[in-house]
Short mmCIF file of C-alpha atoms in Angstrom, two decimals:
data_model
loop_
_atom_site.label_atom_id
_atom_site.label_comp_id
_atom_site.label_asym_id
_atom_site.label_seq_id
_atom_site.Cartn_x
_atom_site.Cartn_y
_atom_site.Cartn_z
CA MET A 223 -101.13 -37.24 53.12
CA PRO A 224 -99.99 -39.41 50.16
CA ILE A 225 -97.68 -38.33 47.33
CA TYR A 226 -100.27 -39.06 44.62
CA GLU A 227 -103.99 -39.63 44.32
CA LYS A 228 -106.20 -41.00 41.55
CA LEU A 229 -107.14 -38.64 38.72
CA MET A 230 -105.48 -35.43 39.84
CA GLY A 231 -106.48 -33.77 36.57
CA ASN A 232 -103.36 -33.47 34.40
CA PRO A 233 -103.42 -36.12 31.62
CA PHE A 234 -99.64 -36.69 31.55
CA VAL A 235 -99.38 -36.83 35.35
CA ASP A 236 -102.34 -39.18 35.73
CA VAL A 237 -101.12 -41.65 33.12
CA GLY A 238 -97.59 -41.45 34.59
CA VAL A 239 -98.91 -42.30 38.06
CA CYS A 240 -100.94 -45.15 36.54
CA ALA A 241 -97.81 -46.48 34.82
CA ILE A 242 -95.94 -46.43 38.15
CA CYS A 243 -98.74 -48.42 39.80
CA GLU A 244 -98.88 -50.94 36.97
CA TRP A 245 -95.11 -51.38 36.95
CA LEU A 246 -94.99 -51.92 40.70
CA GLY A 247 -97.77 -54.51 40.41
CA ARG A 248 -99.32 -55.96 43.56
CA SER A 249 -102.49 -53.92 42.80
CA VAL A 250 -100.70 -50.83 44.11
CA GLN A 251 -102.89 -47.74 44.29
CA PRO A 252 -101.59 -44.15 43.89
CA GLU A 253 -102.11 -43.38 47.57
CA GLN A 254 -99.71 -46.21 48.47
CA ILE A 255 -96.73 -45.04 46.38
CA THR A 256 -93.68 -44.09 48.46
CA ALA A 257 -90.37 -42.36 47.65
CA GLU A 258 -88.71 -45.77 47.88
CA ASP A 259 -91.13 -47.09 45.24
CA LEU A 260 -90.22 -44.22 42.93
CA TYR A 261 -86.51 -44.95 43.28
CA GLU A 262 -87.19 -48.62 42.53
CA VAL A 263 -89.17 -47.77 39.38
CA VAL A 264 -86.38 -45.51 38.11
CA ARG A 265 -83.89 -48.32 38.71
CA LEU A 266 -86.09 -50.76 36.77
CA ILE A 267 -86.98 -48.43 33.91
CA ALA A 268 -83.50 -46.97 33.26
CA PRO A 269 -82.23 -50.14 31.47
CA ILE A 270 -85.29 -50.11 29.20
CA TYR A 271 -84.88 -46.44 28.31
CA CYS A 272 -81.24 -47.26 27.41
CA GLU A 273 -82.36 -49.62 24.63
CA ASP A 274 -81.94 -48.19 21.13
CA GLU A 275 -85.57 -48.39 20.03
CA TYR A 276 -86.80 -46.66 23.19
CA ARG A 277 -84.20 -43.92 22.90
CA LYS A 278 -85.21 -43.26 19.29
CA GLN A 279 -88.87 -42.93 20.27
CA ILE A 280 -88.28 -40.90 23.42
CA ARG A 281 -86.73 -38.20 21.22
CA PHE A 282 -90.25 -37.47 19.97
CA ILE A 283 -91.59 -37.28 23.54
CA PHE A 284 -88.75 -35.68 25.52
CA PRO A 285 -86.40 -34.14 22.92
CA ASN A 286 -82.86 -33.52 24.20
CA SER A 287 -83.60 -35.44 27.40
CA PRO A 288 -80.66 -37.01 29.28
CA VAL A 289 -82.06 -40.45 28.47
CA THR A 290 -81.53 -39.80 24.75
CA GLN A 291 -78.02 -38.37 25.01
CA HIS A 292 -75.46 -40.76 23.51
CA SER A 293 -72.69 -39.68 25.88
CA LYS A 294 -74.87 -40.64 28.87
CA ILE A 295 -76.00 -43.96 27.43
CA GLN A 296 -72.41 -45.02 26.65
CA LYS A 297 -71.84 -45.31 30.37
CA GLY A 298 -74.53 -47.98 30.57
CA THR A 299 -77.46 -48.30 32.93
CA MET A 300 -75.56 -47.30 36.05
CA GLY A 301 -74.14 -44.28 34.25
CA LEU A 302 -77.62 -43.20 33.26
CA ILE A 303 -78.93 -43.70 36.80
CA GLU A 304 -76.07 -41.58 38.11
CA GLU A 305 -76.92 -38.88 35.57
CA LEU A 306 -80.58 -39.00 36.55
CA LYS A 307 -79.54 -38.75 40.18
CA SER A 308 -77.08 -35.88 40.03
CA GLY A 309 -77.39 -34.25 36.60
CA LYS A 310 -78.93 -30.88 35.92
CA SER A 311 -82.34 -32.42 35.18
CA GLY A 312 -81.85 -35.60 37.20
CA TRP A 313 -85.01 -37.50 38.05
CA LEU A 314 -83.72 -38.95 41.30
CA LYS A 315 -82.44 -35.56 42.40
CA ARG A 316 -86.10 -34.56 42.63
CA LEU A 317 -86.89 -37.23 45.20
CA ASP A 318 -85.40 -35.00 47.89
CA LYS A 319 -87.95 -32.32 47.01
CA ILE A 320 -91.03 -34.54 46.96
CA THR A 321 -93.61 -33.71 49.59
CA ALA A 322 -97.07 -35.03 50.39
CA LEU A 323 -100.12 -33.51 48.74
CA GLY A 324 -101.42 -30.40 50.43
CA ASP A 325 -104.71 -28.55 50.22
CA ALA A 326 -103.70 -26.10 47.48
CA GLY A 327 -100.76 -25.03 45.33
CA ASP A 328 -99.69 -23.65 41.97
CA CYS A 329 -98.30 -26.86 40.41
CA MET A 330 -99.82 -27.42 36.94
CA GLY A 331 -99.88 -31.16 37.57
CA CYS A 332 -101.77 -31.54 40.82
CA GLY A 333 -102.69 -28.05 42.04
CA ARG A 334 -101.94 -29.34 45.53
CA ARG A 335 -98.24 -28.44 45.93
CA SER A 336 -95.98 -25.47 45.28
CA VAL A 337 -93.90 -25.27 42.11
CA ASP A 338 -90.38 -26.72 42.43
CA PHE A 339 -89.29 -26.50 38.77
CA HIS A 340 -90.10 -24.50 35.65
CA LEU A 341 -89.85 -27.09 32.89
CA LYS A 342 -89.86 -27.03 29.09
CA LYS A 343 -90.71 -29.50 26.33
CA THR A 344 -87.61 -31.55 27.15
CA GLU A 345 -89.53 -32.90 30.14
CA ILE A 346 -93.14 -31.83 29.59
CA PRO A 347 -94.65 -32.80 26.21
CA LEU A 348 -96.42 -30.05 24.26
CA SER A 349 -95.04 -27.22 26.36
CA GLY A 350 -92.72 -24.49 25.08
CA SER A 351 -88.98 -24.52 24.63
CA GLY A 352 -85.97 -22.32 25.30
CA LYS A 353 -86.62 -18.81 26.52
CA LEU A 354 -89.75 -18.25 24.43
CA ARG A 355 -91.84 -17.02 27.33
CA ASN A 356 -94.99 -16.53 25.26
CA PHE A 357 -95.53 -20.32 25.46
CA PHE A 358 -95.91 -20.26 29.23
CA PRO A 359 -98.30 -18.80 31.86
CA LEU A 360 -97.36 -15.34 33.12
CA PHE A 361 -94.46 -15.28 30.65
CA THR A 362 -92.25 -17.41 32.87
CA GLU A 363 -89.40 -19.44 31.39
CA GLY A 364 -91.15 -22.79 31.64
CA ALA A 365 -94.26 -24.49 33.03
CA GLY A 366 -94.41 -24.81 36.80
CA TYR A 367 -94.50 -28.32 38.28
CA CYS A 368 -93.82 -29.81 41.69
CA ALA A 369 -91.13 -32.49 41.98
CA ALA A 370 -93.61 -35.38 42.32
CA CYS A 371 -95.65 -34.50 39.23
CA ALA A 372 -92.52 -33.74 37.16
CA LEU A 373 -91.18 -37.19 38.01
CA ALA A 374 -94.48 -38.94 37.26
CA ILE A 375 -94.53 -37.49 33.74
CA GLN A 376 -91.19 -39.15 32.96
CA PHE A 377 -92.93 -42.53 33.34
CA ALA A 378 -95.94 -41.59 31.19
CA PRO A 379 -94.44 -43.04 27.94
CA LEU A 380 -94.79 -46.53 29.45
CA ALA A 381 -98.55 -46.10 28.83
CA PHE A 382 -98.31 -44.50 25.37
CA VAL A 383 -99.55 -46.22 22.22
CA ARG A 384 -97.67 -45.67 18.95
CA SER A 385 -99.71 -45.01 15.82
CA GLY A 386 -98.85 -43.34 12.54
CA GLY A 387 -95.72 -41.66 13.82
CA LYS A 388 -97.53 -40.21 16.84
CA PHE A 389 -98.27 -41.30 20.40
CA LEU A 390 -101.71 -41.84 21.91
CA THR A 391 -102.36 -41.26 25.58
CA LEU A 392 -105.60 -41.58 27.49
CA HIS A 393 -107.34 -39.30 29.95
CA SER A 394 -110.61 -40.38 31.51
CA ASN A 395 -113.08 -39.85 34.34
CA SER A 396 -112.38 -43.47 35.30
CA TRP A 397 -109.28 -44.73 37.08
CA ASN A 398 -110.21 -48.27 36.00
CA ALA A 399 -110.13 -47.18 32.35
CA LEU A 400 -106.62 -45.79 32.82
CA ARG A 401 -105.49 -49.03 34.47
CA TYR A 402 -106.93 -51.20 31.64
CA TRP A 403 -105.24 -49.03 28.98
CA THR A 404 -101.94 -48.95 30.88
CA LYS A 405 -102.01 -52.68 31.58
CA THR A 406 -102.05 -53.40 27.84
CA CYS A 407 -99.03 -51.15 27.24
CA VAL A 408 -96.93 -52.20 30.24
CA THR A 409 -97.59 -55.91 29.70
CA ASP A 410 -96.22 -55.57 26.18
CA ILE A 411 -93.03 -53.87 27.45
CA ILE A 412 -92.53 -56.58 30.08
CA ASP A 413 -93.00 -59.26 27.40
CA GLN A 414 -90.32 -57.57 25.29
CA GLY A 415 -87.96 -57.78 28.25
CA SER A 416 -88.68 -61.48 28.76
CA ARG A 417 -87.76 -62.12 25.10
CA ASN A 418 -84.83 -59.67 25.20
CA ASP A 419 -86.32 -58.15 22.05
CA PHE A 420 -87.00 -54.46 22.64
CA SER A 421 -89.11 -52.86 19.91
CA GLY A 422 -90.26 -49.75 21.76
CA PHE A 423 -93.50 -48.54 23.27
CA PHE A 424 -96.67 -50.49 22.55
CA ASN A 425 -97.57 -50.53 18.85
CA PRO A 426 -100.78 -52.25 17.65
CA LYS A 427 -99.61 -51.44 14.09
CA TYR A 428 -102.41 -49.10 13.07
CA SER A 429 -101.32 -46.04 11.10
CA ARG A 430 -104.64 -44.30 11.79
CA SER A 431 -105.02 -42.99 15.33
CA GLN A 432 -108.78 -43.59 15.36
CA SER A 433 -108.31 -47.29 14.55
CA ALA A 434 -105.64 -47.63 17.25
CA LEU A 435 -108.01 -45.97 19.71
CA PHE A 436 -110.81 -48.46 19.02
CA TYR A 437 -108.34 -51.33 19.22
CA MET A 438 -107.45 -50.13 22.73
CA VAL A 439 -111.13 -49.80 23.63
CA ARG A 440 -111.63 -53.44 22.69
CA ARG A 441 -108.67 -54.48 24.85
CA MET A 442 -109.98 -52.41 27.76
CA ILE A 443 -113.39 -54.05 27.54
CA GLU A 444 -111.68 -57.46 27.65
CA TYR A 445 -110.10 -56.49 30.97
CA GLU A 446 -113.34 -55.09 32.37
CA GLU A 447 -115.54 -57.02 34.73
CA ARG A 448 -118.31 -58.47 32.58
CA ARG A 449 -121.14 -56.76 34.46
CA SER A 450 -119.47 -53.38 34.84
CA THR A 451 -121.86 -50.45 34.46
CA GLU A 452 -119.35 -47.69 35.18
CA LYS A 453 -119.91 -44.67 32.94
CA ILE A 454 -116.57 -44.25 31.22
CA ALA A 455 -115.82 -41.22 29.05
CA MET A 456 -112.47 -40.93 27.32
CA GLN A 457 -110.31 -38.20 25.85
CA VAL A 458 -107.46 -39.56 23.76
CA TYR A 459 -104.58 -37.28 22.78
CA SER A 460 -102.65 -38.15 19.61
CA PHE A 461 -99.46 -36.10 19.64
CA SER A 462 -95.84 -35.66 18.70
CA ASN A 463 -93.43 -33.48 20.66
CA ASP A 464 -90.78 -33.40 17.96
CA ASN A 465 -88.37 -30.45 17.88
CA ARG A 466 -89.37 -29.87 14.26
CA GLY A 467 -92.91 -29.10 15.33
CA ALA A 468 -95.39 -30.40 17.90
CA GLU A 469 -98.70 -31.88 16.73
CA LEU A 470 -101.89 -32.67 18.63
CA ASP A 471 -105.28 -34.21 17.81
CA ILE A 472 -107.91 -34.83 20.48
CA TYR A 473 -110.58 -37.53 20.25
CA HIS A 474 -113.56 -37.68 22.60
CA LEU A 475 -115.34 -40.98 23.20
CA SER A 476 -118.52 -40.41 25.17
CA ALA A 477 -119.80 -42.64 27.96
CA THR A 478 -122.82 -43.59 25.82
CA VAL A 479 -120.60 -44.79 22.94
CA PHE A 480 -118.33 -46.70 25.32
CA ASN A 481 -121.35 -48.42 26.87
CA PHE A 482 -122.65 -49.35 23.40
CA LEU A 483 -119.25 -50.84 22.53
CA ARG A 484 -119.38 -52.91 25.72
CA ASN A 485 -122.35 -54.66 24.17
CA ALA A 486 -121.09 -54.67 20.58
CA TYR A 487 -117.95 -56.58 21.62
CA GLN A 488 -119.93 -59.28 23.45
CA SER A 489 -119.89 -62.70 21.80
CA GLN A 490 -123.53 -62.68 20.67
CA TYR A 491 -122.96 -59.48 18.66
CA THR A 492 -119.37 -59.99 17.51
CA LYS A 493 -120.17 -61.22 13.99
CA SER A 494 -122.66 -58.44 13.30
CA TRP A 495 -120.44 -55.71 14.72
CA ASN A 496 -117.41 -56.92 12.75
CA LEU A 497 -119.44 -56.71 9.53
CA ILE A 498 -120.50 -53.16 10.36
CA VAL A 499 -116.96 -52.08 11.19
CA ARG A 500 -115.56 -53.74 8.07
CA SER A 501 -118.05 -51.88 5.88
CA GLY A 502 -116.66 -48.60 7.21
CA PHE A 503 -113.10 -49.08 5.92
CA ARG A 504 -111.98 -46.88 3.02
CA ARG A 505 -108.67 -47.17 1.21
CA LEU A 506 -106.80 -44.08 0.01
CA THR A 507 -106.27 -44.15 -3.77
CA LYS A 508 -105.38 -41.57 -6.42
CA LYS A 509 -109.12 -40.88 -6.73
CA GLY A 510 -109.54 -40.36 -3.01
CA PHE A 511 -110.95 -42.76 -0.42
CA GLN A 512 -112.58 -45.78 -2.04
CA GLU A 513 -114.68 -48.65 -0.70
CA ILE A 514 -112.76 -51.88 -0.31
CA ASP A 515 -113.68 -54.89 -2.44
CA TRP A 516 -113.35 -57.63 0.16
CA LYS A 517 -114.03 -60.35 -2.43
CA LYS A 518 -110.55 -59.78 -3.84
CA GLY A 519 -109.04 -60.64 -0.51
CA ASN A 520 -107.08 -58.21 1.61
CA SER A 521 -104.37 -58.51 4.21
CA ASP A 522 -104.24 -57.08 7.71
CA GLU A 523 -102.42 -54.13 6.15
CA VAL A 524 -105.75 -52.88 4.79
CA TYR A 525 -107.18 -52.71 8.29
CA GLN A 526 -104.07 -51.06 9.64
CA LYS A 527 -103.67 -48.32 7.03
CA SER A 528 -107.25 -47.56 5.95
CA ILE A 529 -109.55 -44.92 7.37
CA ASN A 530 -112.74 -46.18 9.05
CA LEU A 531 -115.91 -44.11 8.73
CA VAL A 532 -117.73 -46.03 11.49
CA TYR A 533 -115.03 -45.05 13.97
CA ASN A 534 -114.92 -41.47 12.69
CA ASN A 535 -118.69 -41.05 13.01
CA LEU A 536 -118.81 -42.46 16.52
CA LEU A 537 -116.10 -40.01 17.59
CA GLN A 538 -117.91 -37.09 15.93
CA ASP A 539 -121.40 -37.97 17.22
CA LYS A 540 -122.63 -38.75 13.70
CA SER A 541 -125.01 -41.56 12.78
CA ILE A 542 -123.67 -44.95 11.70
CA LEU A 543 -127.11 -46.25 10.74
CA ARG A 544 -126.23 -46.65 7.04
CA PHE A 545 -123.49 -49.13 7.94
CA PHE A 546 -126.09 -51.52 9.34
CA ILE A 547 -127.15 -52.17 5.72
CA ASP A 548 -125.22 -53.88 2.93
CA LYS A 549 -126.35 -51.80 -0.06
CA SER A 550 -124.65 -53.98 -2.66
CA MET A 551 -126.44 -57.10 -1.40
CA ARG A 552 -129.59 -55.19 -0.41
CA LYS A 553 -129.78 -56.77 2.99
CA VAL A 554 -129.35 -55.95 6.65
CA GLN A 555 -125.94 -56.90 8.10
CA SER A 556 -126.75 -56.60 11.77
CA ASP A 557 -128.46 -58.20 14.70
CA TRP A 558 -131.69 -56.25 15.30
CA LYS A 559 -130.98 -56.25 19.03
CA LEU A 560 -127.65 -54.56 18.37
CA LEU A 561 -129.40 -51.95 16.21
CA SER A 562 -131.88 -51.36 19.03
CA LEU A 563 -129.02 -50.92 21.50
CA TYR A 564 -127.38 -48.40 19.17
CA PHE A 565 -130.60 -46.37 18.96
CA LYS A 566 -131.11 -46.42 22.72
CA GLU A 567 -127.54 -46.00 23.97
CA VAL A 568 -125.99 -43.71 21.36
CA ARG A 569 -128.87 -41.90 19.62
CA ASN A 570 -130.90 -41.59 22.85
CA MET A 571 -134.12 -42.90 21.28
CA LYS A 572 -136.94 -44.57 23.17
#
């Protein structure tokens, strides 16, 4: 039996496994990952986690983790690897405990192996901390994970998207969707390394999580095979695991909306769809959210910081029909075929 499989069910484990595959390259699949591969990924990732910008951001994912401790980082990459190998919460120390998937188990990551560790928010985002047992199942001191799943979660940040002081991570019914999302994030980190200019985990520079989500959807569709008909549903978690207080928002993008966006982002509909999306932006003012006067000219900052009602409605299963009309000009701002696709795909009309 392999160490990992596709889509084992835990969002942090699944995206961590996907990040391992993407980092290894060579179209590696989860079932092919070996203990030697895991050691190699730790060796490759440790220097990146040592960089200042990554350490600052990891504090909001794994607070008080060894990779954020100044005394550990002072020893350099090899010092960190040694700490991860032999320290109290060493990643590599867990390699000795990793076993193949079984038929059943009580691990919260895979449900296919027995628990090896009871872990807290230092290593598992959005779990409890200290000895506050009321955060955990059966009032144990920590959440139970096997060694393989606990290690996979440490790589999950490689596939996180930064937005508005939080991190976005994807869970989906589609392994391909996870790979497309992760490819965007990992490619950016590799590019940073090639320039020796480390700015942290992938940041599309949107302060609104919904806008960052739809940016990622567009990138994922670019990676997709053009004639793909896979039904992809997505749950996106926007969270912070800060010691001052954890936060979590969950966005659900249905398979019908994703399929509509496949069409909306095709070249023949791009102009119409961009007009519709642009009409949904609202800027926060002292009087509340106001429509944007595009005639005055606006920078990319408007897109990045403004709320978008088209995105919000799609995520909340509300109609976006009114955005197909420019009320000020009293004219339609859409391709009628795109409107027909919206009615059929999203509103389920004949």
